[in-house]
Short mmCIF file of C-alpha atoms in Angstrom, two decimals:
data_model
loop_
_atom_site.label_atom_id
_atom_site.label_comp_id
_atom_site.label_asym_id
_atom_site.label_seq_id
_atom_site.Cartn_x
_atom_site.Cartn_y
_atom_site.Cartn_z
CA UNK A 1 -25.61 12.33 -22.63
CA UNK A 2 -22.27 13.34 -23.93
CA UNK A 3 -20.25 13.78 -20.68
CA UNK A 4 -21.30 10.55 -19.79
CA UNK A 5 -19.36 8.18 -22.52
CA UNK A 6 -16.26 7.08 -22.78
CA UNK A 7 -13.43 8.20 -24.32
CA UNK A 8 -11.79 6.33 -26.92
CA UNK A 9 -8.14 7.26 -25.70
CA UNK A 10 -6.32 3.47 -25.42
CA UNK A 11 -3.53 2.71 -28.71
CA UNK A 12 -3.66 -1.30 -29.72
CA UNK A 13 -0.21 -1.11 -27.55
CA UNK A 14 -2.00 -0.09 -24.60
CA UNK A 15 -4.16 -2.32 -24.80
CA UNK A 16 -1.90 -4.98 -25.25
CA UNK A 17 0.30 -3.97 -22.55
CA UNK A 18 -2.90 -3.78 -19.97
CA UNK A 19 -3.79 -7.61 -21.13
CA UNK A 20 -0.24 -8.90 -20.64
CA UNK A 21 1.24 -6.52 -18.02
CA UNK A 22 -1.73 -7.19 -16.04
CA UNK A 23 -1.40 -10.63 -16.08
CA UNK A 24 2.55 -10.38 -15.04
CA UNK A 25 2.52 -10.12 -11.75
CA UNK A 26 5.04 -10.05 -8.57
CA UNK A 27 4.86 -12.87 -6.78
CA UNK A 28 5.30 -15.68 -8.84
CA UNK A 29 9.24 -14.50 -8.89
CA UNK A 30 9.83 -14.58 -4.89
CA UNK A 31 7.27 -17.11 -4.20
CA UNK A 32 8.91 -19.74 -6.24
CA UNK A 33 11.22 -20.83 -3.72
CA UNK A 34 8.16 -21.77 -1.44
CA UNK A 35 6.77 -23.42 -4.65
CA UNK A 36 9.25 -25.61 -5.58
CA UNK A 37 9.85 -26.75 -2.19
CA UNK A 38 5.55 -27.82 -1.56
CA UNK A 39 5.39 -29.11 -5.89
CA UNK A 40 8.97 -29.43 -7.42
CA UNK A 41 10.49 -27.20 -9.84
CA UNK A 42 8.43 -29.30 -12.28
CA UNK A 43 4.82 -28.98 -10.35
CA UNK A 44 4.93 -25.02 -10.49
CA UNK A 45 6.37 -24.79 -14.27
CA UNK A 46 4.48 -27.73 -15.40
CA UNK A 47 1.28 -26.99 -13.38
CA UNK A 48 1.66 -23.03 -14.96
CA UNK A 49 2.09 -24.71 -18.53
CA UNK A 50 -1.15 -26.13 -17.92
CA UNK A 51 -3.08 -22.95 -16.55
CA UNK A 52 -2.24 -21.07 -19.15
CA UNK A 53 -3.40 -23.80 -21.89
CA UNK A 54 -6.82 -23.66 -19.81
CA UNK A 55 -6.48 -19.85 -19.52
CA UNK A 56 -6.22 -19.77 -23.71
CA UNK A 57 -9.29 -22.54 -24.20
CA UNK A 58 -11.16 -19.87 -21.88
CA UNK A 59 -10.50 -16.88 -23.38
CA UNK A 60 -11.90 -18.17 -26.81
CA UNK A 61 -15.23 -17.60 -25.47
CA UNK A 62 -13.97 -14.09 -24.11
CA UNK A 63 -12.31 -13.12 -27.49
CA UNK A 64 -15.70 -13.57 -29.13
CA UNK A 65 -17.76 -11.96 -26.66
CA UNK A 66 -15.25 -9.35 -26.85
CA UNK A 67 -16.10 -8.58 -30.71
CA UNK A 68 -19.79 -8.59 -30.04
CA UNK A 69 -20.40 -6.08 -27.34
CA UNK A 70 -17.12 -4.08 -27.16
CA UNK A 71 -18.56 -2.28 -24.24
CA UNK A 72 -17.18 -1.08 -20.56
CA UNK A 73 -17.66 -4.33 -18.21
CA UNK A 74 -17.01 -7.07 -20.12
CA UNK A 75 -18.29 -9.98 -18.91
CA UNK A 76 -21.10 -8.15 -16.87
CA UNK A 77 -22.29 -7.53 -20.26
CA UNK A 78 -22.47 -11.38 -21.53
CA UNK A 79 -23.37 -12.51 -18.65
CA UNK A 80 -26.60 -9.99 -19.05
CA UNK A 81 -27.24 -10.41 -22.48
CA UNK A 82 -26.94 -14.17 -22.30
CA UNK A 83 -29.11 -14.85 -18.91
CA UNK A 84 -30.97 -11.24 -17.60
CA UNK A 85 -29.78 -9.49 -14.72
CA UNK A 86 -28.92 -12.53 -12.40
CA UNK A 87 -26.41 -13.66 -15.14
CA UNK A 88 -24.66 -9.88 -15.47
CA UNK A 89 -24.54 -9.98 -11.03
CA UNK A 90 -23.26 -13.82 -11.32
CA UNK A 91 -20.67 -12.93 -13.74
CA UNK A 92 -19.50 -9.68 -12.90
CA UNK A 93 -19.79 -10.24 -8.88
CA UNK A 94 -17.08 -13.40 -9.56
CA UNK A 95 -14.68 -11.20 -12.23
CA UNK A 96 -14.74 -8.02 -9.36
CA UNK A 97 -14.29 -10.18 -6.34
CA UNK A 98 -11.48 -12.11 -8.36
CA UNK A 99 -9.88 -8.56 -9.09
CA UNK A 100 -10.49 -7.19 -5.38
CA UNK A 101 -8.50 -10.00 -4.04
CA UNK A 102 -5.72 -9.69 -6.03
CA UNK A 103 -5.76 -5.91 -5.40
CA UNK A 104 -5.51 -6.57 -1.98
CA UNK A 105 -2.69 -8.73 -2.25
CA UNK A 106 -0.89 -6.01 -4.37
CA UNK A 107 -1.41 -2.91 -1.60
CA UNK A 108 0.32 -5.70 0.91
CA UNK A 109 3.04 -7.19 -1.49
CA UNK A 110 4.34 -3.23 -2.27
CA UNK A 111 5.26 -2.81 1.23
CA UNK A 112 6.44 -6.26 1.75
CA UNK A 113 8.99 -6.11 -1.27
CA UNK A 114 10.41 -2.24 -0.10
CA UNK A 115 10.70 -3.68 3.46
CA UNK A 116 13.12 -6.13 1.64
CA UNK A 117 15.31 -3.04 0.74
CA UNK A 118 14.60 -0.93 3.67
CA UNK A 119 13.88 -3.44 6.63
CA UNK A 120 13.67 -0.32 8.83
CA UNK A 121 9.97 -0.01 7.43
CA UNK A 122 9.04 -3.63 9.08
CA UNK A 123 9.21 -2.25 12.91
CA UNK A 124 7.97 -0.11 15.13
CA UNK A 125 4.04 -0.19 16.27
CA UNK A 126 2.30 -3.32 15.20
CA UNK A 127 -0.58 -5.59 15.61
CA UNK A 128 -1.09 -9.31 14.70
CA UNK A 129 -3.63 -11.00 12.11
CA UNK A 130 -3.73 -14.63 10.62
CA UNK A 131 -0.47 -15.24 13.05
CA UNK A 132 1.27 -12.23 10.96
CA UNK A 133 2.77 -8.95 12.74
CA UNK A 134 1.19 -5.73 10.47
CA UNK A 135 3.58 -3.04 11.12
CA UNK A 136 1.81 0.59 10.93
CA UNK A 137 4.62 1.95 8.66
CA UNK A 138 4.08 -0.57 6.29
CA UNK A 139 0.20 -0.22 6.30
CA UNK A 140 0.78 3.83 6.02
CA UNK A 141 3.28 2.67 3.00
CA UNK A 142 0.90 0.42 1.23
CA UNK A 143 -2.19 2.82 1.41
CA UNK A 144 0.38 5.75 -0.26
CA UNK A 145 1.20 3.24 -3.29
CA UNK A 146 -2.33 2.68 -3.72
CA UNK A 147 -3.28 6.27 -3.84
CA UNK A 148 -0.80 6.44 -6.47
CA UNK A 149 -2.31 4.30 -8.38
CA UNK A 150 -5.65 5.24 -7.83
CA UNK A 151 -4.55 8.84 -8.91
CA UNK A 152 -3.11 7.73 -12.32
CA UNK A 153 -6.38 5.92 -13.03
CA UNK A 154 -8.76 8.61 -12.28
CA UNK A 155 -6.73 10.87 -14.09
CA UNK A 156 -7.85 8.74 -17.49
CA UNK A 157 -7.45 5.15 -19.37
CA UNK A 158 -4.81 7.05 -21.62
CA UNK A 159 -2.63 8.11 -18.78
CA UNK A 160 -2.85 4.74 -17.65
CA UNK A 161 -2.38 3.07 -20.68
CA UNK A 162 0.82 4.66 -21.48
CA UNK A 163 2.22 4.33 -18.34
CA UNK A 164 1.36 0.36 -18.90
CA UNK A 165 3.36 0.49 -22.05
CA UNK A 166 6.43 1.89 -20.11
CA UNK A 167 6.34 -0.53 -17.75
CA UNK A 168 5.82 -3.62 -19.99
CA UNK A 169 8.65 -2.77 -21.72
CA UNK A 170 11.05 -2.15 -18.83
CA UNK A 171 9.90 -5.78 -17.90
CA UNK A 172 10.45 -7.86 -21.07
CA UNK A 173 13.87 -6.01 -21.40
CA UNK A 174 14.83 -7.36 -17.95
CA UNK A 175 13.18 -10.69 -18.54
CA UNK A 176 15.02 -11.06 -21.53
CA UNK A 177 18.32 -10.77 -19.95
CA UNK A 178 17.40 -13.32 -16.65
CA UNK A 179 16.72 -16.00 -19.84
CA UNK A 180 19.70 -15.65 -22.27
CA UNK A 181 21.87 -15.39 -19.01
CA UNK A 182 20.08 -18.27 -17.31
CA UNK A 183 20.44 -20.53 -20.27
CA UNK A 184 23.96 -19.91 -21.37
CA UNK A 185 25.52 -19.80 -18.31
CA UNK A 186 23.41 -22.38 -15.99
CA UNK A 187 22.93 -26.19 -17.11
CA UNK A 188 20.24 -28.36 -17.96
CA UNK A 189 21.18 -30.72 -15.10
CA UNK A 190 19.94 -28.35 -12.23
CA UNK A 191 16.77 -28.43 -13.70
CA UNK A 192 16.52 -32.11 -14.13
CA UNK A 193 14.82 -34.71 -12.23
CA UNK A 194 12.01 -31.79 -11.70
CA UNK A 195 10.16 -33.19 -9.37
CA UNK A 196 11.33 -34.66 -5.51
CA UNK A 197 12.43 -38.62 -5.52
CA UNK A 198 9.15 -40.35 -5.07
CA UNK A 199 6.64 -37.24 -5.39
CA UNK A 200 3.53 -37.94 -7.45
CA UNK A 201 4.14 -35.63 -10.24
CA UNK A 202 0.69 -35.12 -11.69
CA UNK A 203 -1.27 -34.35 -8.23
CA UNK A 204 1.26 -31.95 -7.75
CA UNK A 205 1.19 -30.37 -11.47
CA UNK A 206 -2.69 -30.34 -11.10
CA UNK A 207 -2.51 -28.47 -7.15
CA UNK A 208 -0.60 -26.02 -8.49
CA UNK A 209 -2.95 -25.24 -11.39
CA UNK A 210 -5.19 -23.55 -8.45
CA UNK A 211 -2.53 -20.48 -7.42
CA UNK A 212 -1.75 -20.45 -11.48
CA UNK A 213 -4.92 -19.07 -12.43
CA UNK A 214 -4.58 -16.12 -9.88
CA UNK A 215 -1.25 -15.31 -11.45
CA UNK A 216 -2.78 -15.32 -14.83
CA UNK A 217 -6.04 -13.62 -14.21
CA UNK A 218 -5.83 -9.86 -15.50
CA UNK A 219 -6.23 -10.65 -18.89
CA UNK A 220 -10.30 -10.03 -18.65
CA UNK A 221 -9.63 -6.72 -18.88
CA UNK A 222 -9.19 -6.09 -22.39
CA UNK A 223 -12.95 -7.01 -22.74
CA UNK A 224 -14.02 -4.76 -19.74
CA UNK A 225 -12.12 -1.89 -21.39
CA UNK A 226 -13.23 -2.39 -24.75
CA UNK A 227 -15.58 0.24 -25.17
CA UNK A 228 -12.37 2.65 -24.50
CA UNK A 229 -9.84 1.24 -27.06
CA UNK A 230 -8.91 3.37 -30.25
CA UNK A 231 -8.29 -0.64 -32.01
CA UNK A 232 -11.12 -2.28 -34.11
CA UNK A 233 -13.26 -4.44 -32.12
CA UNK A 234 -12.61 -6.84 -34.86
CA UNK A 235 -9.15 -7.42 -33.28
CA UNK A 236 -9.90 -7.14 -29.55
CA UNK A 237 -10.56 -11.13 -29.39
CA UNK A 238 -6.88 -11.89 -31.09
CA UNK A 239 -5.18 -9.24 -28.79
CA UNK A 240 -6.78 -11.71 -25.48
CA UNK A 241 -5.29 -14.63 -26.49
CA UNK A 242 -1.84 -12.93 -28.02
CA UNK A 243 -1.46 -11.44 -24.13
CA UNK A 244 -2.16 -14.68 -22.17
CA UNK A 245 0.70 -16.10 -24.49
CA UNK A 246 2.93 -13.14 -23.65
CA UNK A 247 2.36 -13.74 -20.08
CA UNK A 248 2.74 -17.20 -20.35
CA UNK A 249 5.94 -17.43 -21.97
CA UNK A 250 7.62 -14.78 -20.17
CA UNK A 251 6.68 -16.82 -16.83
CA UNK A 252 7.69 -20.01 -17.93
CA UNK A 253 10.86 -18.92 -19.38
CA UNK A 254 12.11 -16.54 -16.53
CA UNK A 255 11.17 -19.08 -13.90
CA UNK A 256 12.67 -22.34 -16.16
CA UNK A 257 15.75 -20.19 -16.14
CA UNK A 258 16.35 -19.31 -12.65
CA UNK A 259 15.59 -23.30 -12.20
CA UNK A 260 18.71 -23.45 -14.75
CA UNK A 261 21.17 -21.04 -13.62
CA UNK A 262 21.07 -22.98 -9.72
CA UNK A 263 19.96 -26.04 -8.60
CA UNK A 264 16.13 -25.17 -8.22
CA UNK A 265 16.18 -27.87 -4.45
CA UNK A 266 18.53 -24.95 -3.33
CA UNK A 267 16.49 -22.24 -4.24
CA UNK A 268 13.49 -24.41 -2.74
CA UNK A 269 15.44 -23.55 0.95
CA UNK A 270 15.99 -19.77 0.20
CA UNK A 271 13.20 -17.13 0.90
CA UNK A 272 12.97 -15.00 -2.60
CA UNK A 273 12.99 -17.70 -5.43
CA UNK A 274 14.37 -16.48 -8.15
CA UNK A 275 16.04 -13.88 -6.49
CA UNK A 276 18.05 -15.32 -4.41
CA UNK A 277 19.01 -18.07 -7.56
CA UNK A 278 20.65 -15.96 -9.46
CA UNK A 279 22.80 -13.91 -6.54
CA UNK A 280 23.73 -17.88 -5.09
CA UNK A 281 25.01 -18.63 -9.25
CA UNK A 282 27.26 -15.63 -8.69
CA UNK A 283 24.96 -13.00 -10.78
CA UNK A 284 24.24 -10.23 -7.54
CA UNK A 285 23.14 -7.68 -10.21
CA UNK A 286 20.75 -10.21 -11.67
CA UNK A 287 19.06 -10.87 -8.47
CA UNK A 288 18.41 -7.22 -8.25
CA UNK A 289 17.31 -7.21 -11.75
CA UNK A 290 14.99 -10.04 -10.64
CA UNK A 291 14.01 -7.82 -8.08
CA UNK A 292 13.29 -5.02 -10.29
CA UNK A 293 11.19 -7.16 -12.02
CA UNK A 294 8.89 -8.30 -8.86
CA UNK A 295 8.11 -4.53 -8.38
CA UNK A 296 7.43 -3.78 -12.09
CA UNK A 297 5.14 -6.63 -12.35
CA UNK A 298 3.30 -5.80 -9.30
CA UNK A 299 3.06 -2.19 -11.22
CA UNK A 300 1.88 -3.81 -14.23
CA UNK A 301 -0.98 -5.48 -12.73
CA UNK A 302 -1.74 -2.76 -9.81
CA UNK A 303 -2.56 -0.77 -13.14
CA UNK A 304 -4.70 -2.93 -14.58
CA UNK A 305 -6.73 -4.55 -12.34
CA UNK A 306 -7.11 -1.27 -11.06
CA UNK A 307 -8.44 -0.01 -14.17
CA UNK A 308 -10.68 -3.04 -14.83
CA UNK A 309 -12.41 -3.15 -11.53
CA UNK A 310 -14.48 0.23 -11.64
CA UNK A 311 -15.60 -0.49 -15.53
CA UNK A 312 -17.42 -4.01 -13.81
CA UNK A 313 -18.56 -1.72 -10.92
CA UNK A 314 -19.51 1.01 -13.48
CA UNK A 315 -21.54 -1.80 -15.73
CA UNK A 316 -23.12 -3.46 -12.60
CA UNK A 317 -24.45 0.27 -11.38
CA UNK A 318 -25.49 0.81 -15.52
CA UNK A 319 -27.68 -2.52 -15.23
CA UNK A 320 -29.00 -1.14 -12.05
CA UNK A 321 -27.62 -3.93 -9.79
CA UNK A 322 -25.74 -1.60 -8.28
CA UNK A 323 -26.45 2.42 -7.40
CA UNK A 324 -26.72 4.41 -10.38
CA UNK A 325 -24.30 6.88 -9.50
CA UNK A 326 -21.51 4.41 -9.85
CA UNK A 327 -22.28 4.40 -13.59
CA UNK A 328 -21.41 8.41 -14.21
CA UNK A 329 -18.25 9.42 -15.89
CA UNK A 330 -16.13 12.06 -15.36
CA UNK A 331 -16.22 15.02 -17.88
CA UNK A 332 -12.87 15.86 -18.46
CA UNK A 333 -10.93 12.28 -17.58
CA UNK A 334 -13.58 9.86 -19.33
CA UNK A 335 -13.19 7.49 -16.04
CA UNK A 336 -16.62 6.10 -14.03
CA UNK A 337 -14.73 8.52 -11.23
CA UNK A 338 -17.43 7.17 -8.43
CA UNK A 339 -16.53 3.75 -9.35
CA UNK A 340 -12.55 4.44 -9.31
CA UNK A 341 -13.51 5.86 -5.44
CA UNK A 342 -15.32 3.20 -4.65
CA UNK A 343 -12.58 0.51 -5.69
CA UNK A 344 -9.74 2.61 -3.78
CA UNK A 345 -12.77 2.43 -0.43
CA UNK A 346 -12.81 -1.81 -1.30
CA UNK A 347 -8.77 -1.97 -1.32
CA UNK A 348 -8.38 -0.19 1.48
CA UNK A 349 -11.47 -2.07 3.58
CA UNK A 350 -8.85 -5.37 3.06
CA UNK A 351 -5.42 -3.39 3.19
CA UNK A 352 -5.90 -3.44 6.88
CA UNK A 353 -5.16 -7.61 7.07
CA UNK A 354 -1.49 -7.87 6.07
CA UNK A 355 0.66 -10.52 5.36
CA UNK A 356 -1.16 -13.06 7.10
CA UNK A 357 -3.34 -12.67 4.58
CA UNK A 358 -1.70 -13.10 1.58
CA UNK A 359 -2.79 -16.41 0.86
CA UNK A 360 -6.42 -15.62 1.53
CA UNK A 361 -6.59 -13.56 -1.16
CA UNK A 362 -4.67 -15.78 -3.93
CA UNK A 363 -7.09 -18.56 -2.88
CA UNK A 364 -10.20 -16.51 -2.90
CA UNK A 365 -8.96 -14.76 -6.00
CA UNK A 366 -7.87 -18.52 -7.64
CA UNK A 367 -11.59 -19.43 -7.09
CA UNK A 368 -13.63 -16.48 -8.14
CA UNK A 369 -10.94 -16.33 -10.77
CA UNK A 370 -11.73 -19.98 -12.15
CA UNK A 371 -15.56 -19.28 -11.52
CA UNK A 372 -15.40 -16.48 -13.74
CA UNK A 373 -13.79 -18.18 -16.29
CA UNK A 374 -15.86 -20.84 -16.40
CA UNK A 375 -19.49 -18.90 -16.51
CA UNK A 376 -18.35 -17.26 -19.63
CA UNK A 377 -18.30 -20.28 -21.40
CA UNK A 378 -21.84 -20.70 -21.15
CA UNK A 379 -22.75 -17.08 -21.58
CA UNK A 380 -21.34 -17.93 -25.09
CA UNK A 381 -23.57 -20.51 -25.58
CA UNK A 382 -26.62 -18.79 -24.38
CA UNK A 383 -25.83 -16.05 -26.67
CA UNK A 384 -24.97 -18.46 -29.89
CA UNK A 385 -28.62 -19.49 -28.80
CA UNK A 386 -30.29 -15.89 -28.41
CA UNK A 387 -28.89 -14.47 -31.18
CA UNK A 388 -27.52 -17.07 -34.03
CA UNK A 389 -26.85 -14.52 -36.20
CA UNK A 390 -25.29 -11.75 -34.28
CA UNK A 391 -21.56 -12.69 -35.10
CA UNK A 392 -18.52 -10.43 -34.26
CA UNK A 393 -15.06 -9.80 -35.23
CA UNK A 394 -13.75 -13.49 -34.02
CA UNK A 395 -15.66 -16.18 -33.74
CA UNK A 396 -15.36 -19.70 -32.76
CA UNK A 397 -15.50 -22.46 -35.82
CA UNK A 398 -16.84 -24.75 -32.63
CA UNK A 399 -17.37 -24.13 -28.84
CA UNK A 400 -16.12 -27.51 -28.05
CA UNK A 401 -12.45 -26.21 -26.77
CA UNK A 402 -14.35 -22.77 -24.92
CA UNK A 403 -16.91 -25.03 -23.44
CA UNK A 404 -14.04 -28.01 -21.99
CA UNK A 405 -12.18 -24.55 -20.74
CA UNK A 406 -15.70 -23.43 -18.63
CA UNK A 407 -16.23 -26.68 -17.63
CA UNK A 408 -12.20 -27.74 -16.10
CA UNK A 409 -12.61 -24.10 -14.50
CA UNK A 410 -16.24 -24.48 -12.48
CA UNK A 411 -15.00 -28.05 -11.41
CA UNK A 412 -11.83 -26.73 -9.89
CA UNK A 413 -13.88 -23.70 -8.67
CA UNK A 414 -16.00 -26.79 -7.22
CA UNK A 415 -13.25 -28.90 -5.56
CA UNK A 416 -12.15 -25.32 -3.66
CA UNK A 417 -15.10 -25.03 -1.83
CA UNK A 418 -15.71 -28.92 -0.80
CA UNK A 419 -13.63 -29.64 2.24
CA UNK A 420 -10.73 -32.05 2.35
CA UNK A 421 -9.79 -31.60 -1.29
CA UNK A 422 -6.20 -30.76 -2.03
CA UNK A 423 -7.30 -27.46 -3.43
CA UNK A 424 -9.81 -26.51 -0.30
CA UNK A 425 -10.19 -22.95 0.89
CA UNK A 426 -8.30 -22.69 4.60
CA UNK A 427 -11.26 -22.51 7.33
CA UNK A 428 -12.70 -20.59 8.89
CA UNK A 429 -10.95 -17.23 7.54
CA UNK A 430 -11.22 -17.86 3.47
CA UNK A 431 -14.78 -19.38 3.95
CA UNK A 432 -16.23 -16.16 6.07
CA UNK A 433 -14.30 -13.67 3.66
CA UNK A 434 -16.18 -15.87 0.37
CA UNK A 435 -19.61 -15.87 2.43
CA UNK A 436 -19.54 -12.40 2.71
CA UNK A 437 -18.70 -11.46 -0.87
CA UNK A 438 -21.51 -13.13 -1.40
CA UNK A 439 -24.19 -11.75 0.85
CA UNK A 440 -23.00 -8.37 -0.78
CA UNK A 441 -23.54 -9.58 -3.68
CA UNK A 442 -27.04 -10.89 -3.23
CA UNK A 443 -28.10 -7.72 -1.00
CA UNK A 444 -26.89 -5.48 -3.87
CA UNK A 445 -29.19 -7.81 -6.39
CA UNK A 446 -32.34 -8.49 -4.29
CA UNK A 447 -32.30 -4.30 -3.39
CA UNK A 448 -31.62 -3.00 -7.21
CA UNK A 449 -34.68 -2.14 -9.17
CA UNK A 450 -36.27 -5.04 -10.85
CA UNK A 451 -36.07 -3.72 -14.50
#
């Protein structure tokens, strides 16, 4: 029926700004200084360097998926086409649970980085989780953001969109001045000698790899939005791999910077990273632009991952894995509206948790994050397979680079999950959270109609 497609409504620069801005996150410019203390300066630049070369060998199966079915869910879709309806759950369960986490993280992070500028909002009332106090104000603060949010994305992917494009911009403008400050003024030597006296450099360079991938997940959703973009699908697959190397290079550089401007073992010992690096090298206003930065990223990515997550619940519901009324759209906005509720109901059901739990959900999100990537590999091959001559817009001369991608993702994916690894999920809490994803998950298969 007509009122129940999708509106082609998203510009080439929206949909580039909701592949890179939803990778840039907040985090990674506060957390740094906790980084580089546990991995060296030259474990968390050097381990993001090589996330974000495994991030591009991924996405080569993703850009040519992309071009073949340019439809809402992405990698629901491959997964379906290339192995039935336990390959669309598989895939699509992994991508959404990878996407919930990080949403979570975001409805806690808001309130944690205003409480940084208004500490009045971290007291009163509280109660403890995972060792951490969760004040009520900030819990009342961090459900209003996310209603914001949620508003802007039920309102339509244009809307959206546009306000993505604002955003990214603001960002690379203030990125661009933390580099050409950080470079001329700081000095190589503060940077150098990366890594602590006597610290195994490539352990630590590979451990960080892990909380990488959840800063560069977000990307995914220029496939799961496809089906709403104005731009060619022709183009969609070069427009994944142009925004991963956006992201990439404005991480590397903003964070190699702030390591240049100050002595990055000092900024190890200080509590907001890059923050506090460029107020300590005399630059106050910088650190506030740094700042700035930390909420517009978290912004960026709010946005997208926002907007991505009801298009995989809308695509599970359409393959009848999920209800079917999560696969209606809304007449006037063009949005799967029950599927935009039922993401704000998810959030919310994890908002509760805090900041004890803010390393439960990068974990979680790292793995289902690396899972995800790595399944699509192999949905590529299954459809090569299937369908030898269905070709799209970009295709792969070989799969040898897409499949080494899959394959480095599912074993780190692997090593999360087997205890006493460097990279293991924290028991009991991350463990429980995981199992229950996936009894959802399996319930919501097991109960859908067998079509």
């Amino acid at each position: 029926m007509a009122e129940n497609r999708f509106k082609h409504s998203i510009s080439t620069a929206g949909l580039i700004a909701l592949g890179s801005g939803g990778v840039i996150g907040s985090s990674w410019i506060y957390t740094n200084s906790q980084f580089f203390k546990q991995y060296g300066a030259g474990g968390e630049i050097f381990g993001l360097l090589a996330a974000s070369i495994l991030a591009v060998f991924v996405s080569l199966s993703f850009a040519e998926l992309s071009t073949i079915y340019p439809k809402a869910g992405g990698e629901v879709v491959y997964g379906y086409e290339a192995f039935g309806k336990k390959g669309g759950l598989f895939a699509g369960w992994a991508l959404l649970g990878s996407y919930l986490s990080a949403l979570a993280f975001y409805v806690t992070a808001s309130s944690f980085l205003l409480s940084e500028i208004f500490p009045k909002i971290a007291t009163g009332p509280a109660y403890s989780f995972a060792g951490a106090k969760v004040h009520y104000s900030e819990l009342i603060l961090g459900v209003l953001i996310t209603l914001f949010i949620f508003a802007i994305n039920y309102l339509g992917a244009e809307l959206t969109s546009n306000v993505q494009i604002v955003l990214l911009a603001l960002l690379i403008i203030l990125g661009l001045v933390l580099v050409v400050v950080g470079f001329s003024q700081g000095k190589a030597s503060n940077f150098s000698s990366s890594f602590y006296k006597g610290q195994a450099k490539m352990p630590a360079v590979f451990r960080f790899v892990l909380p990488a991938m959840t800063f560069l997940t977000g990307w995914e959703s220029i496939g799961v939005m496809a089906e709403e973009v104005k731009t060619p699908a022709h183009k969609i697959g070069k427009i994944i791999i142009l925004s991963i190397g956006i992201a990439a290079t404005y991480y590397i550089l903003v964070l190699l910077s702030s390591a240049w401007i100050f002595p990055w073992k000092e900024t190890a010992q200080m509590q907001m990273g890059s923050i506090d690096s460029f107020k300590a090298a005399g630059f106050p206003k910088l650190g506030t632009a740094a700042f700035v930065i930390a909420f517009l990223g978290l912004g960026t990515s709010f946005l997208a991952l926002f907007s991505a997550a009801p298009r995989l619940i809308y695509s599970l519901a359409e393959k009848e894995i999920l209800p079917k009324y999560f696969a209606k759209i809304h007449p006037k906005y063009g949005t799967p509206s029950g599927a935009v509720v039922l993401t704000l109901v998810l959030v919310l059901g994890l908002d509760w948790m805090g900041k004890g739990a803010l390393t439960y959900f990068l974990d979680i999100g790292g793995f289902l994050t690396a899972l995800a990537w790595g399944i699509n590999a192999f949905n590529l091959a299954a459809v090569r397979k299937k369908y030898p001559d269905l070709v799209g817009g970009f295709r792969n001369k070989h799969l040898t680079l897409p499949i080494i991608g899959g394959v480095i993702a599912i074993m780190i994916a692997l090593a999360t999950v087997i205890p006493g690894t460097s990279v293991s999920l924290v028991w009991p809490y991350e463990y429980v959270v995981l199992g229950i994803w996936i009894v959802i998950g399996l319930v919501s298969y097991f109960s859908s109609k067998n079509k």
